[in-house]
Amino acid sequence: MNSNELNRRQFLTTAAIAATTAAVPTTVLPAHSAGKARWTGKLALLGGEPIRKGKSWPSWPYWDDKVLEAVIKTTKSGIWCRIQSASGTVPTFEKEFAALIGAKYCVATGSGTQALHTCVEALGIGAGDEVITSPYTDPGTIASILSARALPVLADLDPESYQLDPADVERRITENTRAIMPVHMMGQPVNMDAIMAIARKHNLFVIEDAAQAHLAEYNGKKLGTIGTLGCFSFQSSKTIACGEGGAIVGDDEALMDRCYTVHNHGTNRRGRTEVIGPKYRMNEFEAAVLLGQMSGVLERFQRRNENAAHLTSRLKGCPGIVPQKLYPGTASGSFYLYAMSYRKEHFGGVDRSRFLKAVEAEGVSLSPYIERGLHREPWVDFVVESKVYQKMFGEKRLKQYREEMQCPNCDRVCQEMVMIWASGPLLGTKEDMDDIADAILKVYENRDQLRAA
Ligand SMILES: *Cc1c(COP(=O)(O)O)cnc(C)c1O
């Protein structure tokens, strides 16, 4: 898909038109401002007129009559648990989701964290093993590794893409490393070519944390289908949602059967209890909510991608705001979040918190998202000091682990991040996107007011 290219060209054309319009100040780049001069004048934070007033964003989570009907149908059927029927909502959703993602098999779970933990257990990863993942993610990512009593080793980020830096991943491989867990942050692809090459070279499993990345595509494949196994979340905020829910996808029948067994308290499809496993089954009401929204999922995905492309084209040329870097091979993203880096030096040194307040006053709410990386959370000391981990890894490894728990690029990303919850807002209209861009650009153009005040 080349919508980015198209938007870039549209932008260049419109920018050229704008350049010929005498009334437009030369520093104002986007064409939509032509003649309107919407972002000159006083910032709303300082008493000026806000860009956006009295309008709401599309609400999230999404639901309609189909979702309601599906829940009522399940209620009346009396089939509330997946093991009651092979044609219930959970087995049906598993088939539909596998087909949607382009995987052979799917096992639904009660959450994304449960899906990840099930994969770790099913691959035989546990005590004494290490799994390399990102510090910039939901706590569920490392919880899945810790629950198996393996050691989450955090590698640093590429500060422009907010994704795992493959070179740092490779540096942190030890003789105990069994798997890499790349996290497709914001629903955009990790540099998977590089990650898969490292995994092959060192004989490691790859568990994709695609909890934010439904339907995103990289080099002709949907995220979640590139590694050994892929995991998704359907928690309320995600782009396909049922409150709490998750799924594992994969092509290896025996391994996916093992995932089923693990997630079913160690009991296989034939009813024999054969391995260690928690009980992580999705219930039929959750799958009903998911099935009820499936028919519109692709259309909403498309809309978020179009809106994101429009936003990116509008923000191009504003040096203080840099949208997330995408790797070559990225065909589409899920746009769970629309993420940008705030470059203070281009805003005359104005702090991010003040910038966020100024944009908020214009009627657009951006978030700094994750305050600090997981390498800065207290679980690190908990693990290093725990008797169980000391027994498994020994003092020397844990000391080194503590010392190497540094991710300066992640720290920088946490300081620069400004993002839009994309599940809802990016389902809006083009005018909604223009409001977002206008609010940001107005603050940028009038940054001197923030400094002086
Ligand atoms: C949401 C999320 C998870 C955890 O999924 P839950 O369904 O909340 O357990 C894991 N990783 C990432 C990147 C997430 O965004």
Coordinates of N, CA and C in Angstrom, one line a residue, residues 50-53 57 355-367 419-420 432-440:
P50 N -10.2 28.6 21.4 CA -9.6 27.3 21.1 C -9.9 26.8 19.7
I51 N -9.1 26.0 19.2 CA -9.3 25.4 17.8 C -10.6 24.6 17.8
R52 N -10.8 23.8 18.9 CA -11.9 22.8 18.9 C -12.7 23.0 20.1
K53 N -14.1 23.2 19.8 CA -15.0 23.5 20.9 C -16.3 22.7 20.8
W57 N -15.4 13.1 20.4 CA -14.7 12.1 19.6 C -15.5 10.8 19.5
F355 N 3.5 22.2 27.0 CA 3.0 22.0 25.6 C 1.7 21.2 25.7
L356 N 1.6 20.1 26.5 CA 0.4 19.3 26.6 C -0.8 20.1 27.1
K357 N -0.5 21.0 28.1 CA -1.6 21.9 28.6 C -2.1 22.8 27.5
A358 N -1.1 23.4 26.8 CA -1.5 24.3 25.7 C -2.4 23.6 24.6
V359 N -2.0 22.4 24.2 CA -2.8 21.7 23.2 C -4.1 21.3 23.8
E360 N -4.2 20.9 25.0 CA -5.4 20.5 25.7 C -6.4 21.7 25.7
A361 N -5.8 22.9 26.0 CA -6.6 24.1 26.0 C -7.2 24.4 24.6
E362 N -6.5 24.0 23.6 CA -7.1 24.1 22.2 C -8.2 23.1 21.9
G363 N -8.4 22.2 22.9 CA -9.5 21.2 22.7 C -9.1 19.9 22.2
V364 N -7.8 19.6 22.3 CA -7.3 18.3 21.8 C -6.4 17.7 22.9
S365 N -6.7 16.5 23.3 CA -6.0 15.9 24.4 C -5.0 14.9 24.0
L366 N -3.7 15.2 24.3 CA -2.6 14.3 24.0 C -2.1 13.7 25.3
S367 N -1.5 12.6 25.3 CA -1.0 12.0 26.6 C 0.5 11.7 26.5
M419 N 1.1 11.3 22.6 CA 0.3 10.4 21.8 C -1.2 10.6 21.9
I420 N -1.9 10.1 20.9 CA -3.4 10.2 20.9 C -3.9 8.8 21.0
D432 N -11.9 16.1 12.1 CA -11.3 15.8 13.5 C -9.8 15.8 13.4
M433 N -9.3 15.2 12.4 CA -7.8 15.1 12.2 C -7.2 16.5 12.1
D434 N -7.9 17.3 11.3 CA -7.4 18.7 11.1 C -7.4 19.4 12.4
D435 N -8.4 19.2 13.3 CA -8.4 19.8 14.6 C -7.2 19.4 15.4
I436 N -6.8 18.1 15.3 CA -5.6 17.7 16.1 C -4.4 18.4 15.5
A437 N -4.2 18.4 14.2 CA -3.1 19.0 13.6 C -3.1 20.5 13.8
D438 N -4.2 21.1 13.7 CA -4.3 22.6 13.9 C -3.9 23.0 15.3
A439 N -4.4 22.2 16.3 CA -4.1 22.5 17.7 C -2.6 22.4 17.9
I440 N -2.0 21.4 17.4 CA -0.5 21.2 17.6 C 0.2 22.3 16.9

